[in-house]
Amino acid sequence: ELPRLKELGVTAIELLPVAQFPGTRNWGYDGTYPYAVQHSYGGLEGLQRLVDAGHALGLAVGLDVVHNHLGPEGNYAPQFGPYFSDDYRTPWGAALNFDGPGSDEVREFFISSAIFWMEAAHIDFLRLDAAHAILDAHNAVSFLEELSTRVAVAEVELGRTMRLIAETSLNDPRYVEPVESGGRGLDGQWNDDFHHALHSLLTGERDGYYIDYGDVGALARCYLDGYRLQGDYSEFYRRRHGRPSAHIEPSRMVVFSQNHDQVGNRPRSDRLSTLVDFESLKLAAAAVIFSPYIPLLFMGEEWGETAPFWFFVDHGDRGLVNAVREGRAREYASMGLGAGIADPGDPATYEDCKIDSTLQASGRGATLYRFYTELLQLRRSEPLLHALTRPEMRAETISANALAIHRQDDHGGLTLYLNFAEEAVEVRLPGGARLLHSSADAKWDGPGAGDLATRPFMQSRRSAMLIGYPASL
């Protein structure tokens, strides 16, 4: 798959956690041995071969790591020291002890495990799972601050680079602010707000955390400032949430229309391709890839994969399997969604999640694959798209469900028009505008891009359009 990903335009791959877990199949968040690579994946040698193959093609390789809890089965750490906190718990079990008695040694164990991935496997970046659940309020120096400082030292000693990227729902820019300014010193973070704003516009969903989104203003704020919630009142949290983030460089944020959490934690683990039409899939891709941030693709979205991504486990403890099954059934039954939920412990559930890469070879799968390839090529070739900055960026609301994102520098400008409406909208185009891309183009099985010289110019329903114009406009 690596040569195909390279040809698609991908520059890095990110793996779910590989720390040893019970059985042969798991999302990876039940790992209990942070230095051991899952045996059913090929162990450390298998990971090294994958990383070497990626590097040979110019692909960076990243790894999801869990520094907030350990899995419930095969977890013997408490018998060897105070690895767990007496003060905190996470949604997944006991929190790791990063600020209580004996916590210096616990910190050292996990910080050294992070450096191990760089040294032994040549991993290029780590995604720090649920960084907000790394709890250490009783220590003046946070675990993440110490981690980033130690990794920086190891980079010099090893002559390598390894970026640290937080997954967090706090909307807190301090994760990526410098240590000397009171931050954690990490290199980047996932931006869930961008996903929520985009998903709610595409699907119309307003349940749960989507209640704080659903209008183009929310997405516009994400383009311009990073987060939608920056200390604003949240209907979902029923309190103010987040901090101002406009000062954070776009190169420090990762955005997406789908990922393993956003798909897999839905009651039926359904991908975006099963929720919206083909035009909306193309619109979603353009919104992400033409953003000023680092775009993340979820495996198979580039051809419109429809396989679900269920939660699955292979615990040897039948009682634990039953507890997981019953717990998820209760959770979804409370939403009125008990029927049709896959059994996490059934091998068929795992098999049902496998993607089918042959779909990229024909039909709309092939069309969408070519579409993604062109988007990524445009991102590389257009300076204003790959700059990872906000040069004179501004947003314009065209209608209740359409907006334009304008970018300009001394050499010219680009405007991304995003129409989430179910009908065409009138767009006022500047003179000298040239069409760089339209998701409505007939070559993408769309209704047609239209003639930019036509007045009034009507942008098709559920479409994205990128135009360029001279610097004088």
Short mmCIF file of C-alpha atoms in Angstrom, two decimals:
data_model
loop_
_atom_site.label_atom_id
_atom_site.label_comp_id
_atom_site.label_asym_id
_atom_site.label_seq_id
_atom_site.Cartn_x
_atom_site.Cartn_y
_atom_site.Cartn_z
CA GLU A 1 0.00 0.00 0.00
CA LEU A 2 2.87 2.43 0.63
CA PRO A 3 3.70 3.11 -3.05
CA ARG A 4 -0.01 3.77 -3.71
CA LEU A 5 -0.19 6.22 -0.83
CA LYS A 6 2.90 7.99 -2.11
CA GLU A 7 1.35 8.33 -5.57
CA LEU A 8 -1.88 9.61 -4.01
CA GLY A 9 0.08 12.48 -2.48
CA VAL A 10 0.25 11.33 1.13
CA THR A 11 3.39 12.41 3.01
CA ALA A 12 2.97 10.48 6.28
CA ILE A 13 1.10 7.53 7.74
CA GLU A 14 -0.11 7.24 11.33
CA LEU A 15 -0.66 3.92 13.10
CA LEU A 16 -3.06 3.17 15.91
CA PRO A 17 -1.29 2.02 19.11
CA VAL A 18 0.88 -1.08 18.73
CA ALA A 19 1.81 -1.70 22.40
CA GLN A 20 1.17 -5.37 23.25
CA PHE A 21 -2.47 -6.12 24.04
CA PRO A 22 -4.40 -9.35 24.73
CA GLY A 23 -5.26 -11.53 21.73
CA THR A 24 -4.67 -10.65 18.09
CA ARG A 25 -7.13 -7.84 17.30
CA ASN A 26 -7.80 -4.56 19.09
CA TRP A 27 -7.91 -0.85 18.38
CA GLY A 28 -4.74 -0.71 20.46
CA TYR A 29 -5.93 1.27 23.46
CA ASP A 30 -5.88 -1.81 25.70
CA GLY A 31 -2.10 -2.11 25.53
CA THR A 32 -0.30 -3.02 28.75
CA TYR A 33 3.37 -3.19 27.74
CA PRO A 34 4.54 0.19 26.39
CA TYR A 35 7.87 -1.12 25.10
CA ALA A 36 6.56 -4.26 23.36
CA VAL A 37 5.15 -4.24 19.82
CA GLN A 38 2.05 -6.38 19.31
CA HIS A 39 3.11 -9.90 18.34
CA SER A 40 0.31 -10.39 15.81
CA TYR A 41 1.56 -7.32 13.93
CA GLY A 42 5.07 -8.73 13.56
CA GLY A 43 6.70 -7.40 16.72
CA LEU A 44 9.39 -4.75 16.76
CA GLU A 45 11.07 -6.21 13.68
CA GLY A 46 7.85 -5.91 11.71
CA LEU A 47 7.42 -2.28 12.77
CA GLN A 48 11.02 -1.52 11.84
CA ARG A 49 10.48 -2.99 8.37
CA LEU A 50 7.36 -0.88 7.87
CA VAL A 51 9.12 2.30 8.97
CA ASP A 52 12.13 1.57 6.76
CA ALA A 53 9.84 0.94 3.77
CA GLY A 54 8.02 4.20 4.41
CA HIS A 55 11.23 6.17 4.74
CA ALA A 56 12.55 4.65 1.51
CA LEU A 57 9.57 6.26 -0.26
CA GLY A 58 9.88 9.56 1.57
CA LEU A 59 6.94 8.86 3.89
CA ALA A 60 7.07 9.78 7.56
CA VAL A 61 5.66 7.21 9.99
CA GLY A 62 3.83 8.17 13.17
CA LEU A 63 2.49 6.19 16.07
CA ASP A 64 -0.43 6.66 18.46
CA VAL A 65 0.71 6.15 22.06
CA VAL A 66 -1.31 5.96 25.27
CA HIS A 67 0.09 7.75 28.32
CA ASN A 68 -3.11 8.08 30.33
CA HIS A 69 -4.02 4.48 31.26
CA LEU A 70 -3.13 0.83 30.67
CA GLY A 71 -5.46 -1.90 29.47
CA PRO A 72 -7.42 -4.06 31.92
CA GLU A 73 -6.07 -7.50 30.94
CA GLY A 74 -2.44 -8.53 31.42
CA ASN A 75 -1.85 -5.40 33.45
CA TYR A 76 0.55 -6.38 36.25
CA ALA A 77 2.16 -2.97 36.69
CA PRO A 78 0.58 -2.37 40.15
CA GLN A 79 2.51 -5.36 41.49
CA PHE A 80 5.82 -3.68 40.66
CA GLY A 81 5.33 -0.12 41.85
CA PRO A 82 2.98 2.85 42.29
CA TYR A 83 2.16 3.11 38.60
CA PHE A 84 -1.42 4.25 39.19
CA SER A 85 -2.80 7.33 40.87
CA ASP A 86 -4.86 7.29 44.05
CA ASP A 87 -6.33 10.68 43.15
CA TYR A 88 -7.61 10.40 39.58
CA ARG A 89 -9.49 8.10 37.27
CA THR A 90 -9.96 8.22 33.51
CA PRO A 91 -12.99 6.99 31.52
CA TRP A 92 -10.92 3.87 30.75
CA GLY A 93 -9.73 3.00 34.25
CA ALA A 94 -7.15 4.11 36.77
CA ALA A 95 -5.02 7.09 35.76
CA LEU A 96 -1.26 6.77 35.65
CA ASN A 97 0.63 8.25 38.59
CA PHE A 98 2.43 11.31 37.28
CA ASP A 99 2.27 13.50 40.40
CA GLY A 100 2.02 11.32 43.51
CA PRO A 101 4.60 9.49 45.61
CA GLY A 102 6.91 7.49 43.36
CA SER A 103 5.78 9.39 40.27
CA ASP A 104 9.31 10.40 39.21
CA GLU A 105 10.06 6.80 38.30
CA VAL A 106 6.67 6.34 36.61
CA ARG A 107 7.29 9.43 34.49
CA GLU A 108 10.73 8.13 33.57
CA PHE A 109 9.25 4.79 32.47
CA PHE A 110 6.79 6.39 30.05
CA ILE A 111 9.05 9.19 28.81
CA SER A 112 11.74 6.62 28.05
CA SER A 113 9.16 4.55 26.19
CA ALA A 114 8.45 7.52 23.92
CA ILE A 115 12.15 7.96 23.21
CA PHE A 116 12.37 4.20 22.60
CA TRP A 117 10.08 4.55 19.58
CA MET A 118 12.38 7.17 18.08
CA GLU A 119 15.56 5.25 18.86
CA ALA A 120 14.55 1.65 18.16
CA ALA A 121 11.93 2.09 15.43
CA HIS A 122 12.85 5.50 13.95
CA ILE A 123 9.28 6.75 14.44
CA ASP A 124 8.89 10.33 13.17
CA PHE A 125 5.98 11.54 15.30
CA LEU A 126 3.78 10.46 18.18
CA ARG A 127 0.08 11.15 18.62
CA LEU A 128 -0.52 11.45 22.35
CA ASP A 129 -3.91 9.86 22.97
CA ALA A 130 -6.37 11.86 25.08
CA ALA A 131 -3.69 14.21 26.37
CA HIS A 132 -6.31 15.91 28.55
CA ALA A 133 -6.56 12.64 30.52
CA ILE A 134 -2.88 12.76 31.48
CA LEU A 135 -3.56 14.04 34.99
CA ASP A 136 -0.84 15.64 37.10
CA ALA A 137 -2.24 18.75 38.78
CA HIS A 138 -0.08 18.28 41.90
CA ASN A 139 3.22 18.70 40.06
CA ALA A 140 4.45 22.14 38.97
CA VAL A 141 6.06 20.58 35.89
CA SER A 142 3.51 18.74 33.78
CA PHE A 143 4.28 15.32 32.33
CA LEU A 144 3.85 16.69 28.81
CA GLU A 145 6.25 19.56 29.47
CA GLU A 146 8.83 17.10 30.77
CA LEU A 147 8.20 14.78 27.83
CA SER A 148 8.68 17.50 25.23
CA THR A 149 11.86 18.72 26.93
CA ARG A 150 13.34 15.23 27.15
CA VAL A 151 12.47 14.39 23.56
CA ALA A 152 14.19 17.58 22.41
CA VAL A 153 17.36 16.48 24.20
CA ALA A 154 17.11 12.98 22.71
CA GLU A 155 16.70 14.44 19.23
CA VAL A 156 20.10 16.10 19.54
CA GLU A 157 21.72 13.00 21.01
CA LEU A 158 20.29 10.66 18.38
CA GLY A 159 20.47 13.03 15.44
CA ARG A 160 16.80 12.41 14.68
CA THR A 161 13.54 14.36 14.85
CA MET A 162 10.29 13.19 16.44
CA ARG A 163 7.25 15.46 16.62
CA LEU A 164 4.71 15.27 19.44
CA ILE A 165 1.04 15.82 18.58
CA ALA A 166 -1.68 15.98 21.22
CA GLU A 167 -5.17 14.62 20.88
CA THR A 168 -7.25 16.72 23.24
CA SER A 169 -10.78 18.06 23.49
CA LEU A 170 -9.94 21.00 25.76
CA ASN A 171 -9.38 23.57 22.98
CA ASP A 172 -6.31 24.69 24.90
CA PRO A 173 -3.51 26.27 22.84
CA ARG A 174 -1.09 25.86 25.73
CA TYR A 175 -0.41 22.32 24.54
CA VAL A 176 1.56 23.75 21.63
CA GLU A 177 2.87 26.93 23.20
CA PRO A 178 6.56 27.02 24.20
CA VAL A 179 7.57 25.74 27.62
CA GLU A 180 9.23 29.06 28.40
CA SER A 181 5.85 30.76 27.87
CA GLY A 182 4.02 28.40 30.19
CA GLY A 183 3.02 25.87 27.52
CA ARG A 184 3.63 22.14 27.19
CA GLY A 185 5.97 22.56 24.24
CA LEU A 186 4.29 20.04 21.92
CA ASP A 187 4.49 20.39 18.15
CA GLY A 188 0.83 20.04 17.20
CA GLN A 189 -2.67 18.98 18.16
CA TRP A 190 -5.78 17.57 16.57
CA ASN A 191 -8.59 20.08 16.03
CA ASP A 192 -11.89 18.35 16.77
CA ASP A 193 -13.81 21.61 16.36
CA PHE A 194 -13.03 21.68 12.64
CA HIS A 195 -14.44 18.16 12.30
CA HIS A 196 -17.55 18.94 14.31
CA ALA A 197 -18.29 22.13 12.36
CA LEU A 198 -17.81 20.38 9.02
CA HIS A 199 -19.70 17.20 9.95
CA SER A 200 -22.73 19.04 11.27
CA LEU A 201 -22.98 21.08 8.06
CA LEU A 202 -22.68 17.97 5.89
CA THR A 203 -25.09 15.75 7.81
CA GLY A 204 -27.40 18.14 9.62
CA GLU A 205 -26.65 16.33 12.89
CA ARG A 206 -27.03 18.48 16.00
CA ASP A 207 -27.11 15.85 18.75
CA GLY A 208 -24.45 15.57 21.45
CA TYR A 209 -21.46 17.85 20.94
CA TYR A 210 -22.71 18.82 17.48
CA ILE A 211 -25.20 21.13 19.19
CA ASP A 212 -22.49 23.81 19.33
CA TYR A 213 -21.98 23.75 15.56
CA GLY A 214 -24.18 23.45 12.46
CA ASP A 215 -23.77 26.90 10.88
CA VAL A 216 -21.19 28.21 8.44
CA GLY A 217 -20.01 30.73 11.00
CA ALA A 218 -18.65 27.91 13.15
CA LEU A 219 -16.63 26.53 10.25
CA ALA A 220 -15.46 30.00 9.22
CA ARG A 221 -14.13 30.60 12.72
CA CYS A 222 -12.23 27.31 12.56
CA TYR A 223 -10.59 28.38 9.29
CA LEU A 224 -9.62 31.78 10.64
CA ASP A 225 -8.88 31.16 14.32
CA GLY A 226 -8.44 27.42 14.90
CA TYR A 227 -11.16 26.52 17.40
CA ARG A 228 -14.86 27.27 17.24
CA LEU A 229 -15.08 27.40 21.04
CA GLN A 230 -12.50 29.81 22.47
CA GLY A 231 -13.89 30.53 25.89
CA ASP A 232 -17.41 30.76 24.47
CA TYR A 233 -20.41 29.25 26.20
CA SER A 234 -21.00 25.67 25.07
CA GLU A 235 -24.50 24.19 25.00
CA PHE A 236 -22.97 20.72 25.20
CA TYR A 237 -20.69 21.35 28.18
CA ARG A 238 -23.12 23.87 29.70
CA ARG A 239 -20.20 26.15 30.53
CA ARG A 240 -17.54 28.20 28.80
CA HIS A 241 -15.09 26.06 26.87
CA GLY A 242 -11.64 26.62 25.35
CA ARG A 243 -9.20 29.50 25.05
CA PRO A 244 -8.36 31.92 22.20
CA SER A 245 -6.30 30.20 19.51
CA ALA A 246 -5.90 32.64 16.62
CA HIS A 247 -2.22 33.10 17.48
CA ILE A 248 -1.45 29.40 16.95
CA GLU A 249 0.27 28.69 13.65
CA PRO A 250 -1.88 26.55 11.30
CA SER A 251 1.09 24.18 10.95
CA ARG A 252 0.38 23.08 14.52
CA MET A 253 -3.17 21.85 13.89
CA VAL A 254 -4.39 18.63 12.26
CA VAL A 255 -7.89 18.60 10.70
CA PHE A 256 -10.07 15.87 9.21
CA SER A 257 -13.57 14.98 8.10
CA GLN A 258 -13.27 11.48 9.61
CA ASN A 259 -11.00 9.53 11.93
CA HIS A 260 -11.12 6.29 13.89
CA ASP A 261 -12.77 7.92 16.92
CA GLN A 262 -15.37 9.95 15.06
CA VAL A 263 -16.39 6.91 13.00
CA GLY A 264 -15.83 4.09 15.48
CA ASN A 265 -17.59 5.74 18.41
CA ARG A 266 -20.77 6.34 16.48
CA PRO A 267 -23.45 3.82 17.51
CA ARG A 268 -23.22 2.01 14.17
CA SER A 269 -19.65 3.01 13.37
CA ASP A 270 -20.79 4.39 10.04
CA ARG A 271 -18.44 6.29 7.77
CA LEU A 272 -19.29 9.61 6.17
CA SER A 273 -19.75 7.82 2.84
CA THR A 274 -22.86 6.10 4.22
CA LEU A 275 -24.34 9.31 5.65
CA VAL A 276 -24.12 11.78 2.76
CA ASP A 277 -24.24 11.78 -1.04
CA PHE A 278 -21.32 11.73 -3.48
CA GLU A 279 -21.28 15.50 -3.98
CA SER A 280 -21.02 15.99 -0.22
CA LEU A 281 -18.07 13.58 0.01
CA LYS A 282 -16.17 15.68 -2.51
CA LEU A 283 -17.14 18.86 -0.67
CA ALA A 284 -15.80 17.41 2.59
CA ALA A 285 -12.50 16.45 0.99
CA ALA A 286 -11.96 19.92 -0.46
CA ALA A 287 -12.86 21.61 2.82
CA VAL A 288 -10.17 19.62 4.64
CA ILE A 289 -7.40 19.51 2.04
CA PHE A 290 -7.74 23.18 1.06
CA SER A 291 -7.68 24.31 4.70
CA PRO A 292 -4.59 26.10 6.07
CA TYR A 293 -3.97 23.14 8.41
CA ILE A 294 -2.38 19.70 8.11
CA PRO A 295 -5.02 17.40 6.55
CA LEU A 296 -5.56 13.87 7.90
CA LEU A 297 -7.31 11.16 5.88
CA PHE A 298 -8.99 8.14 7.47
CA MET A 299 -7.98 4.93 5.71
CA GLY A 300 -10.16 4.31 2.66
CA GLU A 301 -11.95 7.65 2.59
CA GLU A 302 -10.04 8.45 -0.61
CA TRP A 303 -12.24 5.96 -2.50
CA GLY A 304 -15.37 6.33 -0.38
CA GLU A 305 -14.95 3.17 1.69
CA THR A 306 -18.26 2.09 3.22
CA ALA A 307 -17.09 -0.60 5.67
CA PRO A 308 -17.84 0.37 9.27
CA PHE A 309 -15.10 0.73 11.86
CA TRP A 310 -16.60 -1.08 14.81
CA PHE A 311 -14.98 -1.23 18.22
CA PHE A 312 -13.41 -4.71 18.52
CA VAL A 313 -11.44 -6.64 21.16
CA ASP A 314 -9.96 -10.11 21.64
CA HIS A 315 -9.68 -10.40 25.41
CA GLY A 316 -8.91 -13.84 26.82
CA ASP A 317 -11.00 -13.12 29.90
CA ARG A 318 -14.55 -14.00 28.89
CA GLY A 319 -15.93 -12.03 31.81
CA LEU A 320 -14.17 -8.92 30.53
CA VAL A 321 -15.49 -9.50 27.01
CA ASN A 322 -19.00 -9.80 28.39
CA ALA A 323 -18.56 -6.64 30.44
CA VAL A 324 -17.41 -4.70 27.36
CA ARG A 325 -20.29 -6.07 25.30
CA GLU A 326 -22.92 -5.34 27.93
CA GLY A 327 -21.53 -1.90 28.73
CA ARG A 328 -21.67 -0.76 25.12
CA ALA A 329 -25.13 -2.29 24.69
CA ARG A 330 -26.41 -0.35 27.72
CA GLU A 331 -24.85 2.86 26.49
CA TYR A 332 -26.49 2.65 23.08
CA ALA A 333 -29.78 1.30 24.42
CA SER A 334 -30.06 4.50 26.47
CA MET A 335 -30.01 6.33 23.12
CA GLY A 336 -32.66 4.03 21.68
CA LEU A 337 -30.04 2.42 19.44
CA GLY A 338 -29.56 -1.01 20.96
CA ALA A 339 -30.42 -3.01 17.84
CA GLY A 340 -27.80 -3.60 15.17
CA ILE A 341 -24.75 -2.91 17.35
CA ALA A 342 -21.89 -5.30 16.57
CA ASP A 343 -20.49 -7.59 19.26
CA PRO A 344 -16.96 -6.27 20.06
CA GLY A 345 -15.69 -9.77 20.87
CA ASP A 346 -16.97 -11.50 17.74
CA PRO A 347 -14.21 -12.13 15.15
CA ALA A 348 -16.76 -11.26 12.45
CA THR A 349 -16.91 -7.71 13.82
CA TYR A 350 -13.22 -7.25 13.09
CA GLU A 351 -13.57 -8.81 9.63
CA ASP A 352 -16.45 -6.45 8.88
CA CYS A 353 -14.10 -3.48 9.38
CA LYS A 354 -11.57 -4.42 6.73
CA ILE A 355 -11.30 -1.94 3.90
CA ASP A 356 -11.50 -2.98 0.25
CA SER A 357 -8.82 -1.20 -1.75
CA THR A 358 -10.13 -2.68 -5.02
CA LEU A 359 -12.94 -0.10 -4.85
CA GLN A 360 -10.47 2.55 -6.03
CA ALA A 361 -10.18 0.83 -9.41
CA SER A 362 -13.65 1.34 -10.84
CA GLY A 363 -16.87 3.32 -10.68
CA ARG A 364 -17.24 6.20 -8.30
CA GLY A 365 -14.47 4.80 -6.12
CA ALA A 366 -12.03 5.45 -8.96
CA THR A 367 -13.50 8.90 -9.57
CA LEU A 368 -13.17 9.88 -5.92
CA TYR A 369 -9.63 8.52 -5.78
CA ARG A 370 -8.62 10.68 -8.75
CA PHE A 371 -10.40 13.60 -7.08
CA TYR A 372 -8.32 13.24 -3.91
CA THR A 373 -5.17 12.92 -6.00
CA GLU A 374 -5.90 16.23 -7.74
CA LEU A 375 -6.72 18.00 -4.48
CA LEU A 376 -3.43 16.93 -2.94
CA GLN A 377 -1.54 17.90 -6.10
CA LEU A 378 -3.14 21.36 -6.00
CA ARG A 379 -2.24 21.72 -2.35
CA ARG A 380 1.41 21.07 -3.24
CA SER A 381 1.49 23.30 -6.32
CA GLU A 382 -0.38 26.38 -5.07
CA PRO A 383 1.81 28.38 -2.64
CA LEU A 384 -1.15 29.83 -0.76
CA LEU A 385 -2.45 26.31 -0.09
CA HIS A 386 0.71 24.67 1.18
CA ALA A 387 2.05 27.63 3.15
CA LEU A 388 0.39 26.48 6.42
CA THR A 389 -0.16 30.12 7.31
CA ARG A 390 -3.07 32.56 7.16
CA PRO A 391 -1.84 35.27 4.76
CA GLU A 392 -4.53 37.96 4.80
CA MET A 393 -7.19 35.31 5.26
CA ARG A 394 -10.79 36.37 5.70
CA ALA A 395 -14.17 34.66 5.58
CA GLU A 396 -17.31 35.80 3.78
CA THR A 397 -20.77 34.40 4.45
CA ILE A 398 -22.56 33.96 1.13
CA SER A 399 -25.76 32.49 2.50
CA ALA A 400 -26.95 30.58 5.54
CA ASN A 401 -25.21 27.47 4.19
CA ALA A 402 -22.40 28.80 2.02
CA LEU A 403 -19.18 30.65 2.67
CA ALA A 404 -16.01 31.81 1.00
CA ILE A 405 -12.51 31.72 2.42
CA HIS A 406 -10.25 34.35 0.85
CA ARG A 407 -6.46 34.20 0.96
CA GLN A 408 -4.11 36.73 -0.59
CA ASP A 409 -0.43 37.66 -0.68
CA ASP A 410 1.74 39.92 -2.84
CA HIS A 411 1.57 37.48 -5.75
CA GLY A 412 -2.18 36.96 -5.97
CA GLY A 413 -5.13 35.42 -4.24
CA LEU A 414 -7.21 32.29 -3.85
CA THR A 415 -10.81 31.91 -2.81
CA LEU A 416 -12.37 28.66 -1.67
CA TYR A 417 -16.15 28.65 -2.11
CA LEU A 418 -17.99 26.04 -0.04
CA ASN A 419 -21.70 25.51 -0.67
CA PHE A 420 -23.35 23.21 1.87
CA ALA A 421 -26.86 24.13 0.71
CA GLU A 422 -29.21 21.79 -1.12
CA GLU A 423 -29.60 24.39 -3.86
CA ALA A 424 -27.27 26.47 -6.02
CA VAL A 425 -26.13 29.82 -4.63
CA GLU A 426 -25.10 33.00 -6.41
CA VAL A 427 -21.40 33.77 -6.15
CA ARG A 428 -19.89 37.16 -6.99
CA LEU A 429 -16.62 36.46 -8.77
CA PRO A 430 -13.88 39.07 -9.24
CA GLY A 431 -12.73 39.98 -12.72
CA GLY A 432 -9.78 37.96 -13.93
CA ALA A 433 -10.80 34.97 -11.85
CA ARG A 434 -9.59 31.61 -13.11
CA LEU A 435 -11.05 28.28 -12.09
CA LEU A 436 -8.48 26.04 -10.41
CA HIS A 437 -10.86 23.36 -9.21
CA SER A 438 -14.56 22.54 -8.97
CA SER A 439 -15.97 19.46 -7.31
CA ALA A 440 -19.02 19.91 -9.58
CA ASP A 441 -16.94 19.34 -12.72
CA ALA A 442 -18.32 16.63 -15.00
CA LYS A 443 -15.00 14.76 -14.80
CA TRP A 444 -15.84 14.14 -11.14
CA ASP A 445 -19.34 12.90 -12.04
CA GLY A 446 -20.73 16.28 -11.03
CA PRO A 447 -23.46 18.38 -12.66
CA GLY A 448 -20.91 20.68 -14.32
CA ALA A 449 -18.60 23.43 -13.10
CA GLY A 450 -20.28 26.21 -15.06
CA ASP A 451 -18.78 29.12 -16.98
CA LEU A 452 -17.11 31.74 -14.76
CA ALA A 453 -18.06 34.42 -17.30
CA THR A 454 -21.76 33.80 -16.71
CA ARG A 455 -23.55 36.45 -14.64
CA PRO A 456 -24.97 35.80 -12.21
CA PHE A 457 -22.70 32.82 -11.57
CA MET A 458 -24.45 30.05 -9.70
CA GLN A 459 -22.40 27.57 -7.69
CA SER A 460 -23.89 24.07 -7.66
CA ARG A 461 -25.42 22.54 -4.55
CA ARG A 462 -23.08 20.71 -2.23
CA SER A 463 -19.91 21.75 -4.04
CA ALA A 464 -16.48 23.26 -3.51
CA MET A 465 -14.82 25.65 -5.93
CA LEU A 466 -11.31 27.08 -5.85
CA ILE A 467 -10.51 30.16 -7.93
CA GLY A 468 -7.34 32.20 -8.35
CA TYR A 469 -7.05 35.88 -9.18
CA PRO A 470 -4.28 38.44 -9.79
CA ALA A 471 -2.64 40.39 -6.98
CA SER A 472 -4.20 43.66 -8.13
CA LEU A 473 -7.74 42.50 -7.33
#
